[in-house]
Amino acid sequence: MKKFNIRKVLDGLKEVSSSTPSVQVGPQENHLIQETLQSEHFQLCKTVRHGFPYQPSSMAFDPVQKILAIGTQSGALRFFGRPGVECYCQHESGAAVIQLQFLINEGALVSALADDTVHLWNLRQKRPAILHSLKFSRERITFCHLPFQSKWLYIGTERGNIHIVNVESFMLSGYVIMWNKAIELSSKAHPGPVVHISDNPMDEGKLIIGFESGIVVLWDLKSKKADYRYTYDEAIHSVAWHHEGKQFICSHSDGTLTIWNVRGQGKPIQTITPHGKQPKDGKKPEPCKPILKVEYKTTRNGEPFIILSGGLSYDTVGRRPCLTVMHGKSTAVLEMDYPIVDFLTLCETPYPNDFQEPYAVVVLLEKDLVVIDLAQNGYPIFENPYPLTIHESPVTCCEYFADCPVDLIPALYSVGSRQKRQGYSKKEWPISGGNWGQGTQSYPEIIITGHADGTVKFWDASAIMLQVLYKLKTAKVFDRNRSKEDKGSTEVSDEDPFAIQIMAWCPESRMLCVAGVSANVIIYRFSKLEVTTEVVQLLEVRMQYELNDIESPDGGGGGGEQTSALPTPGASPQTSGPPSHPSTSSNNSDGGNMPCLKVRSTPLKQSPGYQVDLVVQLVWVSGEPPQQITSLALNSSYGLVVFGNSNGLAVVDYVQKTVVLNLGTVELYGSNDPYQRQPRSPRKTRQPSGGLCDINEGSATSEDRCKSPTSVLTSNSNLQQFYNGGGRGAKMSRKLSLPTELKPDLDHRDNSFSRSRSSSVTSIDKEAKEAISSFHFCETFARKGDSTLTPCLYVGTSLGNVLALAVTLPPAGEQRQLQPVIISPTGMLVRLKGSHMRMAFLDSTGSLLPPVFDPWYEPNVTADGEEREKVRKRRPVSVSPSTSQDLNESQYAVVCSEKQAKVISLPSQTCIYKHSITETSFILRADVVQMSQGVCLACFCANGHIMTLSLPGLRPLMDVNYLPLTDMRIARTFCFTNLGQAMYLCSPTEIQRITYSQDTCENLQEMLGELFTPVETPEAPNRGFFKGLFGGGAQSLDREELFGEVAAGRASRSLAQHIPGPGGIEGMKGAASGVVGDLARARIALDERGQKLGELEERTAAMMASADSFSKHAHEMMLKCKDKKWYQF
């Protein structure tokens, strides 16, 4: 009997369940290309995060280090120093950051979170880390205060108590201020949570405590009792001191400010309602909205500043949020674009007991950061140098290019610098701390973002920085006859007819092509000269293919006026008509030939930069709107742009401004169609189909279809929740409420989410239609067995088929303007599982063959036309090295679908390698990228894995489970680029960049900037002779004596739990060793030493005394026992 081996069975199962290894098929000998990339060349790590912190909740500023920190509702921390110095950290719990406090000039920060934890961050390392954490279990944290140069942190709670934490050891002191002791009999009810704590600037021993209900208590720390209590009948939001410590100001929920004398009991000395109308008869002014925060800042030579947020009167409906600056008799009301989260006044001194001399106000808004110059008349704002405008309009798509031509960034910068706004403050940006990294990587990188309002932004992303270079407004091409124009910019329109859906860009020729959501394609050329275009060139294209329409008079093939003069077996009969007028709809009597947007009829002044060359629009056909464009490509050497949707594809010659080819997907196959397609009934035709699936019940009517990306379809109800920004609890709503939320499904890549993922691709019924999913232009072997390279266009479809089209171009020069371009289908190259995504070509040595291109030339110069022709005639075609002709094979085509990758040898068209990338999930983005050591295929999978495969062998090199796809936005915006760089939008306002290159990971530490730089703390203010003599000036307090374990004892263990952080104790020694720290510690050490010496003296004296008494006793004993015999004892 045969022995049953369980291990072999398990091994077999293991092999089946793991992703199948690369299968080598076909002849081996000729494909022994030495692959240079190995697993050790890959490592995945996050590099930097750019953009505005999403949903900010708190802010702090270090006035000596000049560093700004912002905390968010998701527990993120962002630090900003001088332009180019930024840092991102994350609290593991993800709880909202309610307050931040710098240990000024110490290189450390305390954060308080909504989950009642307090953390100490060490900022003296390039990637800040947590040194200590404290988790409160019985009380909720509401307010924290850390006095300048103190190591004792006051923590106020919801119950009204105040606990004290030593920030060096992160241990609680036994000293507690209980709410009932603080208010005693002054109030019958509980005073509410602690909303404010601060010490008197002139006397550290006196603490002011603000309770929500309106009670303020001045607490004497030494005597442990309240000196004064101040009661007001309106709730308190914030409190601020005058620097002399004799007065303080409170802001209240009825829009009033009350100013109190410290020693004055009973009533405030002044009550102000900044925005209240003063009634004539001396009555109280009517209440206003709450003043959420007030700051009181003094100047040496003038009136103090009172700065506040909120407090507007209730009758100002629709008024934007305001910051009010009161200075002497003048009151300035500064309107903001978004609600104010917090503001801070920047002052010349870190000492609270000196004249503050405020010079700027940092205002943190929900979606912006504004810094106001207080020193200039009219309070102008500073020009913000950080890249915080990514979300100015929601990002709908992006592309990332590393290793661009070196002249590109200067060219874009020079045209972009003319777009700058005027009227900013003349002063330097005040947040100027930190130092730049010493990065050695210096290749140019560009990120392009497309937005919902039709803008396209170009960003310089070199050396882990981000800076906007140039902004293009594509909506200028269209008429804006919209009644909603008068709406305020903050109000969200449910329609974004100009939203950018896909972008194609050729960095070498600088040609740009964008596809919009309203089924339009705009082609741009780059020019350094201004030009006025009298008439914007327009091509209208009919694309609608129904099999049962073939008998229709206009030939079903769209225009019926194709310029393909050669009928080929693969092309359908209608394509052989004579060349005709470029507008394929001008001669149609069909009533529905309307494009979704109207191109402007008036002359268009075009500034230097990107200038429109041609607009192509898909028109409504027989009452049905055009399908959205799912794929797009351009080639500057051929002068062609191609775009496709769920109906078919169209090729446009932008040199001659004509449509070269307009084919239905079915017609690409000709008689070799592998599918049994059912003719669709006319009734079904009336239903607009979005990309690849039918609309959800009631989700959109055909009228909305072309207007808005919000109406593109998803058969998957969970997706709607992604778009509405919610996870589980999001309401299913049609209207996208936030402008920053992603507009769904703007590009075919994500239609893969909405399609039914059937394993069987043979049944066409599973799909509504076969859509065009990708294009690739290349000089290659068009047909099997060809011996010469010809220009080709490869088309990938949503059913995984890759088809070839041969392109015949007229000779360069004048002929190119006159003779037609001929494109003929040459049949199918390969079929893959899942929708086709990406294609690339390698030469016989395994090097990447880049698409051919024309170098950039200035399009608006007519004088030296001959020069231009010379440039035009030079068409650089990259041909494989001649040595390759000795081998039977000259090129390799790399094709990748959402499930698998294959490498095809050309011209024999045999598959030599294939690899199943994922069985259970699907790929969202795949790119063939050039690494410094070779070429690889990089994939981002919907299950969160990032993978790289070698080429041409398709060996797995890296597979990292990076992030679970929780957000459709990541799927929409993920991009790989050369040299191991990648990016995605991690929130509506932020770009996260990652690297998968080992080199970059190793150099990252050098490239990152430093937040902490050694700076001397300014000198403390001089007390003056008389103040010193008569006891005026600041009173210091030995807090150690009060709060230390000796005096106060230990806190209850159940109150809070101490958690040591990953930063470690050693880090803390570093974090607390600033110049100030050294001085303070030296002083404390001296005190301690004196104390210890004193103690030692006392101890010695005590010991001497006890030795004395001992000797006395011994002597007495001896006398007593001297005469006794041993037996008498």
mmCIF file of N, CA and C in Angstrom, residues 37-47 400 402 441 443 925-940 946-949 957-960 962 974-983 993-1002 1004:
data_model
loop_
_atom_site.group_PDB
_atom_site.id
_atom_site.type_symbol
_atom_site.label_atom_id
_atom_site.label_comp_id
_atom_site.label_asym_id
_atom_site.label_seq_id
_atom_site.Cartn_x
_atom_site.Cartn_y
_atom_site.Cartn_z
ATOM 1 N N LEU A 37 17.552 44.071 -11.429
ATOM 2 C CA LEU A 37 16.838 44.423 -10.195
ATOM 3 C C LEU A 37 16.662 43.215 -9.288
ATOM 4 N N GLN A 38 16.949 43.403 -8.013
ATOM 5 C CA GLN A 38 16.789 42.338 -7.024
ATOM 6 C C GLN A 38 15.891 42.834 -5.897
ATOM 7 N N SER A 39 15.451 41.916 -5.044
ATOM 8 C CA SER A 39 14.582 42.284 -3.921
ATOM 9 C C SER A 39 15.215 43.325 -3.017
ATOM 10 N N GLU A 40 16.555 43.235 -2.849
ATOM 11 C CA GLU A 40 17.197 44.171 -1.909
ATOM 12 C C GLU A 40 17.208 45.616 -2.414
ATOM 13 N N HIS A 41 16.823 45.850 -3.669
ATOM 14 C CA HIS A 41 16.734 47.223 -4.176
ATOM 15 C C HIS A 41 15.427 47.893 -3.752
ATOM 16 N N PHE A 42 14.542 47.118 -3.090
ATOM 17 C CA PHE A 42 13.214 47.655 -2.762
ATOM 18 C C PHE A 42 12.983 47.709 -1.266
ATOM 19 N N GLN A 43 12.396 48.806 -0.837
ATOM 20 C CA GLN A 43 11.932 48.928 0.542
ATOM 21 C C GLN A 43 10.841 49.989 0.520
ATOM 22 N N LEU A 44 9.779 49.757 1.271
ATOM 23 C CA LEU A 44 8.659 50.699 1.229
ATOM 24 C C LEU A 44 8.641 51.548 2.491
ATOM 25 N N CYS A 45 8.583 52.862 2.331
ATOM 26 C CA CYS A 45 8.367 53.713 3.517
ATOM 27 C C CYS A 45 7.735 55.037 3.095
ATOM 28 N N LYS A 46 7.044 55.640 4.057
ATOM 29 C CA LYS A 46 6.454 56.951 3.808
ATOM 30 C C LYS A 46 7.578 57.976 3.818
ATOM 31 N N THR A 47 7.505 58.970 2.946
ATOM 32 C CA THR A 47 8.531 60.018 2.960
ATOM 33 C C THR A 47 7.971 61.282 3.598
ATOM 34 N N TYR A 400 2.088 61.860 -11.642
ATOM 35 C CA TYR A 400 3.365 62.122 -10.966
ATOM 36 C C TYR A 400 4.491 61.774 -11.941
ATOM 37 N N ALA A 402 8.674 61.694 -12.260
ATOM 38 C CA ALA A 402 10.011 61.892 -11.685
ATOM 39 C C ALA A 402 11.019 61.831 -12.821
ATOM 40 N N GLN A 441 19.503 63.820 -3.416
ATOM 41 C CA GLN A 441 18.695 63.492 -4.596
ATOM 42 C C GLN A 441 18.198 64.786 -5.220
ATOM 43 N N TYR A 443 16.964 65.042 -8.748
ATOM 44 C CA TYR A 443 16.295 64.974 -10.058
ATOM 45 C C TYR A 443 14.957 65.712 -9.995
ATOM 46 N N ARG A 925 -3.860 50.346 -9.717
ATOM 47 C CA ARG A 925 -2.925 51.154 -10.494
ATOM 48 C C ARG A 925 -1.713 50.285 -10.801
ATOM 49 N N ALA A 926 -1.259 50.305 -12.037
ATOM 50 C CA ALA A 926 -0.032 49.603 -12.400
ATOM 51 C C ALA A 926 0.777 50.519 -13.285
ATOM 52 N N ASP A 927 2.074 50.580 -13.075
ATOM 53 C CA ASP A 927 2.946 51.411 -13.906
ATOM 54 C C ASP A 927 4.250 50.671 -14.161
ATOM 55 N N VAL A 928 4.759 50.793 -15.368
ATOM 56 C CA VAL A 928 6.103 50.271 -15.668
ATOM 57 C C VAL A 928 7.060 51.413 -15.397
ATOM 58 N N VAL A 929 7.956 51.222 -14.425
ATOM 59 C CA VAL A 929 8.786 52.344 -13.965
ATOM 60 C C VAL A 929 10.271 52.032 -14.106
ATOM 61 N N GLN A 930 11.029 53.086 -14.317
ATOM 62 C CA GLN A 930 12.478 52.995 -14.440
ATOM 63 C C GLN A 930 13.102 53.230 -13.074
ATOM 64 N N MET A 931 13.772 52.225 -12.537
ATOM 65 C CA MET A 931 14.530 52.395 -11.294
ATOM 66 C C MET A 931 15.985 52.672 -11.695
ATOM 67 N N SER A 932 16.808 53.089 -10.728
ATOM 68 C CA SER A 932 18.190 53.367 -11.112
ATOM 69 C C SER A 932 18.908 52.093 -11.553
ATOM 70 N N GLN A 933 18.442 50.909 -11.099
ATOM 71 C CA GLN A 933 19.135 49.669 -11.465
ATOM 72 C C GLN A 933 18.452 48.909 -12.611
ATOM 73 N N GLY A 934 17.308 49.371 -13.069
ATOM 74 C CA GLY A 934 16.605 48.643 -14.132
ATOM 75 C C GLY A 934 15.137 49.009 -14.171
ATOM 76 N N VAL A 935 14.357 48.168 -14.888
ATOM 77 C CA VAL A 935 12.927 48.461 -15.078
ATOM 78 C C VAL A 935 12.097 47.451 -14.301
ATOM 79 N N CYS A 936 10.960 47.914 -13.735
ATOM 80 C CA CYS A 936 10.070 46.956 -13.056
ATOM 81 C C CYS A 936 8.624 47.372 -13.264
ATOM 82 N N LEU A 937 7.726 46.456 -12.923
ATOM 83 C CA LEU A 937 6.295 46.731 -12.974
ATOM 84 C C LEU A 937 5.833 46.917 -11.533
ATOM 85 N N ALA A 938 5.264 48.092 -11.229
ATOM 86 C CA ALA A 938 4.795 48.374 -9.867
ATOM 87 C C ALA A 938 3.269 48.351 -9.858
ATOM 88 N N CYS A 939 2.689 47.676 -8.868
ATOM 89 C CA CYS A 939 1.226 47.537 -8.797
ATOM 90 C C CYS A 939 0.721 47.910 -7.411
ATOM 91 N N PHE A 940 -0.436 48.558 -7.387
ATOM 92 C CA PHE A 940 -1.125 48.837 -6.119
ATOM 93 C C PHE A 940 -2.460 48.109 -6.181
ATOM 94 N N ILE A 946 1.264 46.638 -2.042
ATOM 95 C CA ILE A 946 2.066 47.272 -3.089
ATOM 96 C C ILE A 946 3.106 46.249 -3.508
ATOM 97 N N MET A 947 3.155 45.978 -4.818
ATOM 98 C CA MET A 947 4.028 44.920 -5.320
ATOM 99 C C MET A 947 4.901 45.430 -6.444
ATOM 100 N N THR A 948 6.104 44.858 -6.574
ATOM 101 C CA THR A 948 6.910 45.134 -7.762
ATOM 102 C C THR A 948 7.329 43.796 -8.370
ATOM 103 N N LEU A 949 7.363 43.763 -9.712
ATOM 104 C CA LEU A 949 7.741 42.552 -10.451
ATOM 105 C C LEU A 949 8.878 42.902 -11.400
ATOM 106 N N LEU A 957 9.398 40.883 -6.687
ATOM 107 C CA LEU A 957 10.563 41.448 -5.984
ATOM 108 C C LEU A 957 10.170 42.019 -4.628
ATOM 109 N N MET A 958 8.960 42.584 -4.552
ATOM 110 C CA MET A 958 8.509 43.167 -3.289
ATOM 111 C C MET A 958 7.000 42.977 -3.202
ATOM 112 N N ASP A 959 6.521 42.680 -1.999
ATOM 113 C CA ASP A 959 5.079 42.616 -1.768
ATOM 114 C C ASP A 959 4.855 43.062 -0.326
ATOM 115 N N VAL A 960 4.316 44.266 -0.159
ATOM 116 C CA VAL A 960 4.128 44.819 1.185
ATOM 117 C C VAL A 960 2.655 45.131 1.373
ATOM 118 N N TYR A 962 0.562 47.431 2.535
ATOM 119 C CA TYR A 962 0.847 48.814 2.937
ATOM 120 C C TYR A 962 -0.343 49.456 3.644
ATOM 121 N N PHE A 974 -3.844 57.242 -6.642
ATOM 122 C CA PHE A 974 -2.543 56.588 -6.454
ATOM 123 C C PHE A 974 -1.754 56.610 -7.755
ATOM 124 N N CYS A 975 -0.480 57.007 -7.696
ATOM 125 C CA CYS A 975 0.395 57.024 -8.884
ATOM 126 C C CYS A 975 1.776 56.493 -8.512
ATOM 127 N N PHE A 976 2.346 55.657 -9.375
ATOM 128 C CA PHE A 976 3.764 55.300 -9.266
ATOM 129 C C PHE A 976 4.529 56.131 -10.288
ATOM 130 N N THR A 977 5.785 56.425 -10.010
ATOM 131 C CA THR A 977 6.608 57.040 -11.037
ATOM 132 C C THR A 977 8.023 56.488 -10.924
ATOM 133 N N ASN A 978 8.898 56.999 -11.801
ATOM 134 C CA ASN A 978 10.265 56.474 -11.875
ATOM 135 C C ASN A 978 11.034 56.664 -10.570
ATOM 136 N N LEU A 979 12.137 55.929 -10.469
ATOM 137 C CA LEU A 979 13.087 56.049 -9.358
ATOM 138 C C LEU A 979 12.448 55.770 -8.000
ATOM 139 N N GLY A 980 11.440 54.920 -8.012
ATOM 140 C CA GLY A 980 10.893 54.431 -6.741
ATOM 141 C C GLY A 980 10.030 55.415 -5.980
ATOM 142 N N GLN A 981 9.373 56.334 -6.693
ATOM 143 C CA GLN A 981 8.506 57.299 -6.006
ATOM 144 C C GLN A 981 7.039 56.964 -6.292
ATOM 145 N N ALA A 982 6.187 57.268 -5.303
ATOM 146 C CA ALA A 982 4.741 57.093 -5.501
ATOM 147 C C ALA A 982 4.017 58.100 -4.624
ATOM 148 N N MET A 983 2.746 58.335 -4.912
ATOM 149 C CA MET A 983 1.962 59.297 -4.127
ATOM 150 C C MET A 983 0.476 58.950 -4.203
ATOM 151 N N ARG A 993 3.382 61.142 0.161
ATOM 152 C CA ARG A 993 4.360 60.564 -0.769
ATOM 153 C C ARG A 993 5.051 59.380 -0.088
ATOM 154 N N ILE A 994 5.263 58.336 -0.875
ATOM 155 C CA ILE A 994 5.951 57.157 -0.350
ATOM 156 C C ILE A 994 7.056 56.785 -1.327
ATOM 157 N N THR A 995 7.993 55.975 -0.879
ATOM 158 C CA THR A 995 9.027 55.483 -1.780
ATOM 159 C C THR A 995 9.097 53.973 -1.656
ATOM 160 N N TYR A 996 9.419 53.303 -2.770
ATOM 161 C CA TYR A 996 9.629 51.859 -2.704
ATOM 162 C C TYR A 996 11.067 51.543 -3.108
ATOM 163 N N SER A 997 11.934 52.564 -3.023
ATOM 164 C CA SER A 997 13.338 52.382 -3.386
ATOM 165 C C SER A 997 14.200 52.316 -2.131
ATOM 166 N N GLN A 998 15.055 51.299 -2.060
ATOM 167 C CA GLN A 998 15.956 51.130 -0.923
ATOM 168 C C GLN A 998 16.876 52.355 -0.779
ATOM 169 N N ASP A 999 17.365 52.876 -1.923
ATOM 170 C CA ASP A 999 18.269 54.046 -1.893
ATOM 171 C C ASP A 999 17.609 55.227 -1.202
ATOM 172 N N THR A 1000 16.368 55.534 -1.629
ATOM 173 C CA THR A 1000 15.675 56.694 -1.064
ATOM 174 C C THR A 1000 15.437 56.490 0.426
ATOM 175 N N CYS A 1001 15.037 55.271 0.820
ATOM 176 C CA CYS A 1001 14.799 55.004 2.253
ATOM 177 C C CYS A 1001 16.064 55.273 3.056
ATOM 178 N N GLU A 1002 17.210 54.875 2.499
ATOM 179 C CA GLU A 1002 18.473 55.070 3.228
ATOM 180 C C GLU A 1002 18.841 56.541 3.324
ATOM 181 N N LEU A 1004 16.738 59.031 3.304
ATOM 182 C CA LEU A 1004 15.615 59.844 3.777
ATOM 183 C C LEU A 1004 15.980 60.656 5.014
#
